[in-house]
XYZ file of C-alpha atoms in Angstrom:
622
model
C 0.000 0.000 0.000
C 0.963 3.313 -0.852
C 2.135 5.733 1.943
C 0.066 8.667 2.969
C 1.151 11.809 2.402
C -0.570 14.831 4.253
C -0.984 18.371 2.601
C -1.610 20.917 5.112
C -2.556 23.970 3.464
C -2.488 27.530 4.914
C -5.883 28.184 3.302
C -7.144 24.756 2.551
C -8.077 23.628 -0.656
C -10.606 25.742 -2.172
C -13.726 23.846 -2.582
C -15.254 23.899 -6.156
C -17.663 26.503 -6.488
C -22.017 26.514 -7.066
C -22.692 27.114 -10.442
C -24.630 30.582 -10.094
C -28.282 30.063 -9.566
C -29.366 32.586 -12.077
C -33.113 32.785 -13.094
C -33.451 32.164 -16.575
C -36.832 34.450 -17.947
C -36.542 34.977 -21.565
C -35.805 33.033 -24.351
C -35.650 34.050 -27.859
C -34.949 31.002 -30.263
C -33.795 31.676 -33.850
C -33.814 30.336 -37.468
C -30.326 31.674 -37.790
C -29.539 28.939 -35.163
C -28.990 31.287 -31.910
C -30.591 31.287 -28.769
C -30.828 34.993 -26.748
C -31.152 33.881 -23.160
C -32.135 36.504 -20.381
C -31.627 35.883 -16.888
C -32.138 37.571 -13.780
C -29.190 37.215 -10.714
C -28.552 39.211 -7.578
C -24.957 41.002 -8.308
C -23.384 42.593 -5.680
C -19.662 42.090 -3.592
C -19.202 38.527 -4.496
C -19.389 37.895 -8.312
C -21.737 35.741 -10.151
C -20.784 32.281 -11.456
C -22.232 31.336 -14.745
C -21.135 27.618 -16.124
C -20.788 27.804 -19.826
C -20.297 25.006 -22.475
C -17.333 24.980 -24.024
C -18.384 25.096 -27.227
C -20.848 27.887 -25.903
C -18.104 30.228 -24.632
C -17.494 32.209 -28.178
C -20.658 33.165 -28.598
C -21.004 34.212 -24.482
C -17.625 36.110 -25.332
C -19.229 37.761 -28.425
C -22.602 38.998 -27.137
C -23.429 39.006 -23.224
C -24.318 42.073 -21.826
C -25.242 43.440 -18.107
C -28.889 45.185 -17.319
C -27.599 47.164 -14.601
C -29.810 49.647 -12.750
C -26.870 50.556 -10.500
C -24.662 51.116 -13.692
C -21.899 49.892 -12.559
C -18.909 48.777 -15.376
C -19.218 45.053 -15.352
C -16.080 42.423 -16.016
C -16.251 38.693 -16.951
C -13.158 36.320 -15.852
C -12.749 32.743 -16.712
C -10.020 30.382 -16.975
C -8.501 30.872 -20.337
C -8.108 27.908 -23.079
C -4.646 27.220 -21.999
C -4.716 27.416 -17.963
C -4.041 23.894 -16.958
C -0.554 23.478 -19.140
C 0.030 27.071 -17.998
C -0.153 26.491 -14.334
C 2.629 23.440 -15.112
C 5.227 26.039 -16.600
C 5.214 27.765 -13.841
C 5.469 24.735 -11.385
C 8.294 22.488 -11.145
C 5.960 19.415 -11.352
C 3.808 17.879 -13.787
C 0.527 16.964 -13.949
C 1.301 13.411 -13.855
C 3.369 13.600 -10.517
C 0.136 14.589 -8.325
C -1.030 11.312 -9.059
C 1.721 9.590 -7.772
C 3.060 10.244 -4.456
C 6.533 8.638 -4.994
C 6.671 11.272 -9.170
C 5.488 13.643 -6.289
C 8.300 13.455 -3.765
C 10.600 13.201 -6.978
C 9.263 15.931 -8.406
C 9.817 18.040 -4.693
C 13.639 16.873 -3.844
C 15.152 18.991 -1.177
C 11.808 20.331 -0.055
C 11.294 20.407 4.290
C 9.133 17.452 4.979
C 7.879 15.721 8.458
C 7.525 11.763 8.557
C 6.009 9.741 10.969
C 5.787 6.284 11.583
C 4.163 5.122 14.706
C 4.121 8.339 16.591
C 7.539 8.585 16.124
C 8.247 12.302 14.095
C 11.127 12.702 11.957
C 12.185 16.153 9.846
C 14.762 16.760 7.337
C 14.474 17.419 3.415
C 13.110 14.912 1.001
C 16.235 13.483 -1.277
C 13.312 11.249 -3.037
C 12.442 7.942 -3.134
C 14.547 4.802 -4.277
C 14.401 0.925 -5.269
C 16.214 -1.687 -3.284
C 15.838 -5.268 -2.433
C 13.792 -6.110 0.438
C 12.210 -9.856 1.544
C 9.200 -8.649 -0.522
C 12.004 -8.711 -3.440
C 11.889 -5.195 -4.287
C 10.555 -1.847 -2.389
C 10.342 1.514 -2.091
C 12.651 3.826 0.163
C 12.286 7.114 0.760
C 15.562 8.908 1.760
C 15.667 11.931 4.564
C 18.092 14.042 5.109
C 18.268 14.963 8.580
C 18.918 18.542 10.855
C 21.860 16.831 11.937
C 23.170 16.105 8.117
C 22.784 12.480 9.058
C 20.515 10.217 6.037
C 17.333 8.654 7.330
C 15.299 5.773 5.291
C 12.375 4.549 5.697
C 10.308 2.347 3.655
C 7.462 3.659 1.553
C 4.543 1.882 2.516
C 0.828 3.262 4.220
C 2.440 3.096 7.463
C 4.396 5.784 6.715
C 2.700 9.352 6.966
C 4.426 12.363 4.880
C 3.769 16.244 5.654
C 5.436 19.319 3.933
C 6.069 21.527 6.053
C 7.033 24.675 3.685
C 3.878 26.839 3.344
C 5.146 27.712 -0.027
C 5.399 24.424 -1.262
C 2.303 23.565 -0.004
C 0.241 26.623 -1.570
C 1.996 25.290 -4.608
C 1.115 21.962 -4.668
C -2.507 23.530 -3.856
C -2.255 25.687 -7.046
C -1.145 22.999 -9.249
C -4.453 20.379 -7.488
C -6.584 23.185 -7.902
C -5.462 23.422 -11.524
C -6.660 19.539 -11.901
C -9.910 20.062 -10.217
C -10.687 22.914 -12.951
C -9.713 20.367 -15.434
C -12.175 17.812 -14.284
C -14.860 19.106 -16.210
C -13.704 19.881 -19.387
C -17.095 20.489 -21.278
C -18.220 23.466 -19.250
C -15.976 26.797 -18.232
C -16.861 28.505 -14.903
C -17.177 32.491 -15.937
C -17.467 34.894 -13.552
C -19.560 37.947 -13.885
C -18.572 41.001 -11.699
C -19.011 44.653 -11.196
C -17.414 48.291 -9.471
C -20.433 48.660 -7.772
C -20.431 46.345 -4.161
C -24.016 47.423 -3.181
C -26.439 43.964 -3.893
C -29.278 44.473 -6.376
C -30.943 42.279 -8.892
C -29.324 42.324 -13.046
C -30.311 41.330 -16.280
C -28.013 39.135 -17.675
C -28.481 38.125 -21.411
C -26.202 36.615 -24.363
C -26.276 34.278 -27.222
C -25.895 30.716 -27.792
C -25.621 28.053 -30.649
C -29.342 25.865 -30.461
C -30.768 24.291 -33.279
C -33.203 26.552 -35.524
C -36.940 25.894 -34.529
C -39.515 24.733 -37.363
C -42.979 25.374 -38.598
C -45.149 22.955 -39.386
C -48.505 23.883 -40.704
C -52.010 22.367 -40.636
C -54.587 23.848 -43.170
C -58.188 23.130 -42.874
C -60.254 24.050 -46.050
C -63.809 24.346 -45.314
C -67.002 26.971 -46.053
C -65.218 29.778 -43.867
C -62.202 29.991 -45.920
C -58.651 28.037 -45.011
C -57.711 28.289 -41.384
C -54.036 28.038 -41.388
C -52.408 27.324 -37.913
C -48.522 27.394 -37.205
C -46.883 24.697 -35.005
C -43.454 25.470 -33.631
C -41.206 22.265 -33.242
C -38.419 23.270 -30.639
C -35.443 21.542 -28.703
C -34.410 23.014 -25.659
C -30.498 22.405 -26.280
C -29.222 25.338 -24.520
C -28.099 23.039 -20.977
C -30.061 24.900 -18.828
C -33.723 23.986 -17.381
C -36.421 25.947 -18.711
C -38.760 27.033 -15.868
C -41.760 29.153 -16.533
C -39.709 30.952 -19.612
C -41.341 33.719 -21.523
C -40.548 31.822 -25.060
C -40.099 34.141 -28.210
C -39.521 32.430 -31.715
C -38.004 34.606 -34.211
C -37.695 34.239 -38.183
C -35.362 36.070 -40.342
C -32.741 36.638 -42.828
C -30.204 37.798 -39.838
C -26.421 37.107 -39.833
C -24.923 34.877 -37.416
C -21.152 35.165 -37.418
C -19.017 32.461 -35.573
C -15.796 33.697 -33.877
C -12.990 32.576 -32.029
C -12.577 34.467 -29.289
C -11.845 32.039 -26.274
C -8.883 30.079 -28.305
C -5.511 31.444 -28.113
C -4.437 33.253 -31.696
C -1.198 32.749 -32.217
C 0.547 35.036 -34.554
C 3.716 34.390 -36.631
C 6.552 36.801 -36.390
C 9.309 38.106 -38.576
C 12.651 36.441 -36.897
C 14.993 39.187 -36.354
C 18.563 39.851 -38.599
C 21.458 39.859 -36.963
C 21.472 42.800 -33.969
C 23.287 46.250 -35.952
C 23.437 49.662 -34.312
C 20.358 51.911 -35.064
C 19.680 54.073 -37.291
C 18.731 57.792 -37.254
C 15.529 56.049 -38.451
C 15.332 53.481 -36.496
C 15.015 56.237 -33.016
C 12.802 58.676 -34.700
C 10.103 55.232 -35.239
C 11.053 54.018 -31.630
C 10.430 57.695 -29.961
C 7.055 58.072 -31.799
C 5.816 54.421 -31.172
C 7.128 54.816 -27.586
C 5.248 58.470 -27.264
C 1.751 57.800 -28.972
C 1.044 55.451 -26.301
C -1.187 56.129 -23.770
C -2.876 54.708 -21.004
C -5.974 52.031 -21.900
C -8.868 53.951 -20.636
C -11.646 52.579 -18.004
C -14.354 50.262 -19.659
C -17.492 52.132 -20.107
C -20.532 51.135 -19.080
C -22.833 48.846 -21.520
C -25.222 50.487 -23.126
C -28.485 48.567 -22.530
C -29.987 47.327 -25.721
C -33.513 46.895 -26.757
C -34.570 44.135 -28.535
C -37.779 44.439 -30.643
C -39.211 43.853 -34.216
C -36.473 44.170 -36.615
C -36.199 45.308 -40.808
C -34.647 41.254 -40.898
C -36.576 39.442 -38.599
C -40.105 38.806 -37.091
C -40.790 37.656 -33.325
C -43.949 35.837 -31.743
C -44.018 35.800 -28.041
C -45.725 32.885 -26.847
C -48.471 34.046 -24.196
C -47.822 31.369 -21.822
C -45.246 30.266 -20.106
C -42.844 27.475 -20.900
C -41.214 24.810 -19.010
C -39.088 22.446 -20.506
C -36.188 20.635 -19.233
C -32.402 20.725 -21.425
C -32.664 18.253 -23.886
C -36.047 17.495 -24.441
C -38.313 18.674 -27.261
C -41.832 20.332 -27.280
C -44.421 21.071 -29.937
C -46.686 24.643 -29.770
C -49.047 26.138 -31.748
C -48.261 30.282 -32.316
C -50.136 31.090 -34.738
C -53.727 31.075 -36.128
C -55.420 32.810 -38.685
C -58.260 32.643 -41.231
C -57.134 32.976 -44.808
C -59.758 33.769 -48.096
C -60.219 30.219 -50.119
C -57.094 30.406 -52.671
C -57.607 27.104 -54.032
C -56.831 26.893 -57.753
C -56.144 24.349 -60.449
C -52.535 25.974 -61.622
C -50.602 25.537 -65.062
C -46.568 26.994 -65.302
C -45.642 27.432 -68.542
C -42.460 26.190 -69.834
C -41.928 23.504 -67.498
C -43.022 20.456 -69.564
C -46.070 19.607 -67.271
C -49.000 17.765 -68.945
C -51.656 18.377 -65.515
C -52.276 20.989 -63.749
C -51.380 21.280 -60.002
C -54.037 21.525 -57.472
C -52.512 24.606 -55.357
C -52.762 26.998 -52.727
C -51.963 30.732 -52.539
C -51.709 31.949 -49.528
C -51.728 35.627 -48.592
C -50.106 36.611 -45.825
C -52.383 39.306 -43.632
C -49.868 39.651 -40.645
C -47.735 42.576 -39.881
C -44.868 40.006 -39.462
C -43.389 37.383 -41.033
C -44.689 33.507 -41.834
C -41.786 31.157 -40.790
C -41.195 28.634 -43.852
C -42.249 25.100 -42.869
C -44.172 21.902 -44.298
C -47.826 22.172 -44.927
C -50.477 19.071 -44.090
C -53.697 20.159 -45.616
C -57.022 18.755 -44.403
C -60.184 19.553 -46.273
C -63.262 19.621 -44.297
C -65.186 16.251 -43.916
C -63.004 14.455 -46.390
C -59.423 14.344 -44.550
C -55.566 14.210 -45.551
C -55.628 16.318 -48.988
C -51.643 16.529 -49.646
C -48.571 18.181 -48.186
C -46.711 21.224 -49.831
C -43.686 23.517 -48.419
C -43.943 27.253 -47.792
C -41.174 29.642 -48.223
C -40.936 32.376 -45.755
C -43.420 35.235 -46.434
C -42.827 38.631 -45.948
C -45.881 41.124 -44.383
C -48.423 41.359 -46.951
C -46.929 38.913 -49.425
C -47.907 35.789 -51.152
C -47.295 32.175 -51.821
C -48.206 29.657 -53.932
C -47.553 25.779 -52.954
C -48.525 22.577 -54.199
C -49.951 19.937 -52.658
C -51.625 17.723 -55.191
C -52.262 17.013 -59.018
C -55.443 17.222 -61.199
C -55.159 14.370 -63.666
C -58.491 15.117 -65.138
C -57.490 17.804 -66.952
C -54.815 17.832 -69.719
C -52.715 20.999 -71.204
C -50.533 20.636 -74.346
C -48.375 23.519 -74.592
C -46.662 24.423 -78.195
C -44.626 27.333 -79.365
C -43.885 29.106 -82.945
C -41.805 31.323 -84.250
C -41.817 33.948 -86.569
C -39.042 36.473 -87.278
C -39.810 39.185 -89.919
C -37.640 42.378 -90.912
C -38.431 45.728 -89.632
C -35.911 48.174 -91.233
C -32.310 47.874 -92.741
C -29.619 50.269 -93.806
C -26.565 50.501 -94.720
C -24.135 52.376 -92.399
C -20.419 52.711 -92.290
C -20.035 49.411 -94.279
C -22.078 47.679 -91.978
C -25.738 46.253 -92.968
C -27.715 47.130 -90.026
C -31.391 45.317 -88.963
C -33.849 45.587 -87.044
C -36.136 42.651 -86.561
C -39.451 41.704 -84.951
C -39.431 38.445 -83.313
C -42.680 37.143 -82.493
C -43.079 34.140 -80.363
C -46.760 32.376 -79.915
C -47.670 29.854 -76.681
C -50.509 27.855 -77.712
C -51.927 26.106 -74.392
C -54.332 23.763 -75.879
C -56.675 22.661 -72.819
C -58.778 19.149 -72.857
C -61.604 19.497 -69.947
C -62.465 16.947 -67.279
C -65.435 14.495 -68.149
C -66.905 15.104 -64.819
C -67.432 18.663 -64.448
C -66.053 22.160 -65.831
C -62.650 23.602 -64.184
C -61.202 27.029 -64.445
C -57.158 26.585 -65.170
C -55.007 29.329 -64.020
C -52.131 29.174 -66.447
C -48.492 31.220 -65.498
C -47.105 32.554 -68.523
C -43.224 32.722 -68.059
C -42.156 36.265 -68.654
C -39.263 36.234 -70.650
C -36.342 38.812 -70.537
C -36.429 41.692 -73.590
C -39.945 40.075 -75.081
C -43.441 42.137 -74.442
C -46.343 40.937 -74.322
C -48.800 41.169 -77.646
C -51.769 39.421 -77.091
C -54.121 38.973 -75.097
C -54.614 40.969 -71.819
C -53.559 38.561 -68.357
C -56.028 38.658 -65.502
C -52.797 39.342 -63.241
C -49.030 40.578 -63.948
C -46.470 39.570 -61.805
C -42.237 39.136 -61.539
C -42.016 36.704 -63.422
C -44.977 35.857 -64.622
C -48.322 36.497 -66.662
C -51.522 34.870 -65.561
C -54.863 34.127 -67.674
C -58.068 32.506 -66.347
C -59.592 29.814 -68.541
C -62.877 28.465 -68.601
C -62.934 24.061 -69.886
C -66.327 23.112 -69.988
C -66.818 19.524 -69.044
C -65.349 17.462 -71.884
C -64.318 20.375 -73.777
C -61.050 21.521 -75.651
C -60.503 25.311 -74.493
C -57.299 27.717 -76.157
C -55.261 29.943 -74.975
C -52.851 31.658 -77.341
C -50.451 34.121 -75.867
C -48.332 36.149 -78.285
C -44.762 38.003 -77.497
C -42.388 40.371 -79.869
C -39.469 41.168 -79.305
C -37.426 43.647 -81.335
C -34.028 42.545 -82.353
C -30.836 44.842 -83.917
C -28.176 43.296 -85.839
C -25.334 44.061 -87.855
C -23.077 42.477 -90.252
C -20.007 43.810 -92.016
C -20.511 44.082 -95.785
C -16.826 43.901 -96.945
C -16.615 40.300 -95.593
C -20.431 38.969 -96.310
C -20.488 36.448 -99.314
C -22.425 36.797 -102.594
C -25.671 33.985 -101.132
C -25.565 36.296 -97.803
C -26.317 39.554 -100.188
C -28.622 38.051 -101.825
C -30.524 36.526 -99.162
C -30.878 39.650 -97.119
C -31.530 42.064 -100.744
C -34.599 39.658 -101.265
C -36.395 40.459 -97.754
C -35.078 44.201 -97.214
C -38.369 45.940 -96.426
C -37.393 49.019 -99.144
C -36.720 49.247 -102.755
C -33.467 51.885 -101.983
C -31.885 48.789 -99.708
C -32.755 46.444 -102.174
C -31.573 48.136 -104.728
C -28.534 48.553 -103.122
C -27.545 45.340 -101.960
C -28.594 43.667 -105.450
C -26.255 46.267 -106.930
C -23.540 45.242 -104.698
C -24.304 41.791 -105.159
C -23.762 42.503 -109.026
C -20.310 44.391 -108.351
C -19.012 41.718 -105.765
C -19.798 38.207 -108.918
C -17.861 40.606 -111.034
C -15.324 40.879 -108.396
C -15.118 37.070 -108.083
C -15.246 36.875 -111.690
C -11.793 39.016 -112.452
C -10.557 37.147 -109.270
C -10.793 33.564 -111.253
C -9.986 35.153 -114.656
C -6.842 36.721 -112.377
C -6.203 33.651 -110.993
C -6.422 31.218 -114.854
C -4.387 34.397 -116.212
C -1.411 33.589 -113.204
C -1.465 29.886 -113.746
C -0.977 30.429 -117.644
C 2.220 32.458 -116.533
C 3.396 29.618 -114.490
C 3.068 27.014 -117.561
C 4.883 29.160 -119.912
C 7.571 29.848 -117.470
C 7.975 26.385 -116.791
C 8.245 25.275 -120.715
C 10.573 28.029 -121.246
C 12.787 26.676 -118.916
C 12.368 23.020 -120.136
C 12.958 23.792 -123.335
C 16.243 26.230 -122.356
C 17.828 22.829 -120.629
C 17.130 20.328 -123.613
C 18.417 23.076 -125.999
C 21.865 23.338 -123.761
C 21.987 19.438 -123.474
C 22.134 18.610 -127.293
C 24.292 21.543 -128.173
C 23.841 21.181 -131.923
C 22.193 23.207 -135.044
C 20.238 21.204 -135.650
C 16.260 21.980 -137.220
C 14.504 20.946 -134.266
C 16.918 22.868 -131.585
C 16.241 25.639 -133.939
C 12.386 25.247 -133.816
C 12.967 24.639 -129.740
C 15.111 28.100 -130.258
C 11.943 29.788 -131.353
C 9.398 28.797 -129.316
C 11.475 30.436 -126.692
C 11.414 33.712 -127.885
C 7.661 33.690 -128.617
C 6.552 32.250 -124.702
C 8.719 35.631 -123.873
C 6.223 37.273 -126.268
C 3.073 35.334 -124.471
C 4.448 35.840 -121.073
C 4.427 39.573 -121.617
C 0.698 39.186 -123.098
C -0.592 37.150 -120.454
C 0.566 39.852 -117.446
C -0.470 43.111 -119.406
C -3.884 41.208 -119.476
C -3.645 40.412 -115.555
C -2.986 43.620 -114.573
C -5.268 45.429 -116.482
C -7.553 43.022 -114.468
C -6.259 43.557 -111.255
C -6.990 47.430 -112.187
C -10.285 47.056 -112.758
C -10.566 44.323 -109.500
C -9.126 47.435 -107.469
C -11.360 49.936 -109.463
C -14.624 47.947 -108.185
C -13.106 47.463 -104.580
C -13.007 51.232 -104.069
C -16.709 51.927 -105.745
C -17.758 49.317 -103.017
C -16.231 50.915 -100.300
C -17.572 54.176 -101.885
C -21.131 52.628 -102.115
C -21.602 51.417 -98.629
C -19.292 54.388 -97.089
C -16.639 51.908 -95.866
């Protein structure tokens, strides 16, 4: 058995704290996945203790904030991220060694220590504890050197009783168990919330939290009065604490969350320094201005007490009663109900390859504040489940429209057409410029149920740059047009829907090909364009025709040239008089004769080639 070793300390060890009873009385859950907690403690000479999750303690850093009616400046402490290891740097032990009383005395050689065995009360400092045989086989010794200077050992064993007897080391041996004891629970951080004012009162604490985002879920009943739509909130109470008659507030929102690190350390690179040189006039100016524009870090101020209300991002809804709930269990409210018009409709979208209509809702929302998004279960009155649909979040005053079902009785054949015709066209700065109408036509082509007539609500997609023709919509919205349509029973209705859209083009007339001309003289909308382009279509085949006559005209040039010089080589290699080298002799000089012909004639080509390249540029103002 291990020895005992007795730690008298001058103050005693401190006994771990009561998490601080505050009174938790508001709280705010979020969609943006916060939780605002308010809650009342008495503040006065002796802090507060709050216990905060760890992974809590960034947001606490970020946002709490002190109701105080006294005013006083308030201060938060708490162990920081790195207190245990930085307890040990300053101690000449390590954590291990308080778990072991012989890594202990080790760890504390030459400290003053008492020992007693059997009443019998020996002093001297600790030299630490050694191995040697005994009739056990091996044990422990602990060595003592004595007032005297004389070495004392007894064996380390639970008869033996072990007391230090410096104050100092035993306040540190009490910082470095205290240091353990904070470590025990490493989920939660004790914080401390303090003030300058000692006189007791009562304080609002509040601050924000990570909790899951609440949801909506919806029930719809459709009967004779219109659709009653009532709004369930599905909530976790994940923020540790026990919820005991809470005033509960569920807000919705586009807010933004940010998540910080505030409680981990930052640690920040630096430049290493050059080798040390003597300063520079620069270098004392910099150092006497850094050193003078310090000054001292003035007092904290006050918080300035914030009010929470209705925001431009976010709606609330206080729940009138209170709740209780216990940390980590879930509950299920209604907060919200209200009596909507009937906004059923058999609904058609346009341009989404649907062949049915949907069977949808819109709903209108008549609030001053915001409808949380959530999942829809409609019921309809006297005939049960009807279908599910999802609702986006709807602004004051706005609208929705969901789907929960499908009519298959009805059937919509959508088809399109198009139609581009010329407006105008001119010629300008060699460039052929046009303006077109497009036209675009939607027939929805609508086959009636065999029970009973329907009116189809079809959505027109609005389309970027294209206005609408024909006919009139019943509504206009964003993004869409919308027609009412009447299918008698068994009946083929139509709805034709006509868009234009005007369209300018150009195309360079210098590089446009002879088809190209002609295709776009044939539909110009005026006999001066027309005339124009046909003319230029004339000028630009006699163009291409010089260019091929050019071209047959160079390749003639390139056979005489070559027989020239064939018959030059076969004149040289037979070297004689003879009839046929003189016949050879004279064919030479007459190619010289045809040579000369043939490029008069292609140049006074390529001048008239050039001649109609600048009356083209001259006719289209290139």
């Amino acid at each position: 058995m291990r020895p005992s070793i007795t730690i008298a300390l001058a103050a005693g060890l401190a006994a771990p704290q009561a998490v601080g009873a505050a009174e938790i009385r508001t709280v705010t859950l979020s969609t943006a996945g916060l939780a605002l907690i308010e809650a009342e403690e008495q503040l006065g000479d002796v802090p507060a203790t709050l216990s905060v999750r760890r992974g809590d303690i960034d947001d606490f850093l970020k946002s709490f904030w002190l109701q105080d009616p006294a005013g006083g400046v308030p201060s938060i402490s708490l162990p920081g991220d790195g207190a245990f290891a930085d307890t040990f740097d300053l101690l000449p032990l390590d954590p291990d060694d308080l778990t072991d009383p012989a890594g202990l005395l080790g760890a504390m050689i030459g400290a003053e220590i008492e020992v007693e065995r059997q009443g019998e009360t020996t002093t001297g400092r600790n030299m630490g504890v050694v191995q040697r045989p005994c009739e056990d086989g091996s044990c422990s010794f602990l060595t003592l050197s004595d007032d005297s200077g004389g070495l004392r050992q007894f064996r380390f064993d639970a008869g033996l009783d072990i007391r230090f007897a410096d104050p100092a080391d035993r306040a540190m041996i009490a910082r470095a168990l205290d240091a353990w004891r904070g470590q025990s629970d490493p989920g939660t951080i004790p914080v401390e919330i303090g003030s300058d004012v000692p006189e007791p009162r009562d304080v609002t604490m509040t601050w924000l939290q990570e909790a899951p985002a609440w949801q909506t879920a919806y029930r719809a009943i459709d009967g004779a009065g219109g659709l009653r739509l009532q709004g369930w909130a599905v909530l976790e109470n994940a923020t540790g604490h026990d919820w005991q008659d809470v005033t509960l507030t569920l807000a919705t929102g586009d807010v933004r969350a940010l998540e910080v690190e505030l409680y981990a350390r930052q640690e920040v690179a630096r430049e290493q320094a050059e080798e040390a040189r003597a300063p520079g006039a620069a270098d004392v100016v910099v150092g006497r201005t850094m050193q003078s524009g310090l000054a001292p870090s003035p007092e904290p101020a006050p918080a300035a007490p914030v009010e929470a209300d209705d925001g431009a991002s976010f709606s609330r809804y206080t729940l009138t009663d209170p709740v209780s709930l216990a940390a980590g269990e879930m509950v299920s409210l209604p907060f919200l109900d209200e009596t909507l018009a009937e906004a059923r409709m058999l609904l058609f979208r346009g341009g989404r390859g649907q062949q049915h209509p949907d069977i949808a809702l819109e709903i209108e929302n008549p609030l001053p504040l915001r409808l949380p998004a959530g999942v829809l279960t409609l019921y309809e009155a006297g005939r049960g489940h009807a279908g599910d649909a999802m609702i986006p979040e709807i602004p004051p005053e706005g609208e929705a429209t969901v789907n929960f079902a499908t009519e298959r009785a009805v059937t919509v054949r959508e088809d399109q057409s198009r139609v581009d015709s010329v407006r105008e066209m001119r010629v300008s700065g060699g460039v052929l410029r046009i303006t077109e109408d497009l036209e675009r036509r939607t027939l929805y082509r609508i086959e009636g149920a065999a029970d009973a007539a329907r009116t189809v609500t079809i959505d027109h997609p609005r389309r970027r740059d294209w206005t609408l023709t024909a006919p009139e919509p019943a509504e206009e919205r964003l993004d869409w047009w919308r027609y009412e349509v009447e299918v008698p029973s068994g009946e083929i209705a139509r709805l034709e829907v006509v868009e234009r859209q005007p369209r300018e083009r150009g195309f360079g007339l210098l590089e446009m090909d002879i088809d190209t001309l002609q295709r776009w003289g044939s539909t110009a909308p005026d006999a001066e364009t027309r005339a124009l382009l046909e003319e230029l279509a004339g000028l630009r085949r006699e163009q291409a025709n010089l260019a091929e006559q050019i071209g047959r005209l160079q390749q003639r040039e390139r056979e005489l040239v070559e027989e020239q010089q064939r018959l030059v080589e076969l004149i040289t290699a037979l070297g004689d008089e003879s009839d046929a080298n003189a016949r050879r002799r004279d064919r030479v000089d007459a190619i010289d004769g045809e040579i000369a012909a043939a490029r008069e004639e292609r140049r006074d080509l390529q001048q008239r080639r050039d001649a109609i390249e600048r009356e083209i540029r001259e006719l289209i103002g290139a």
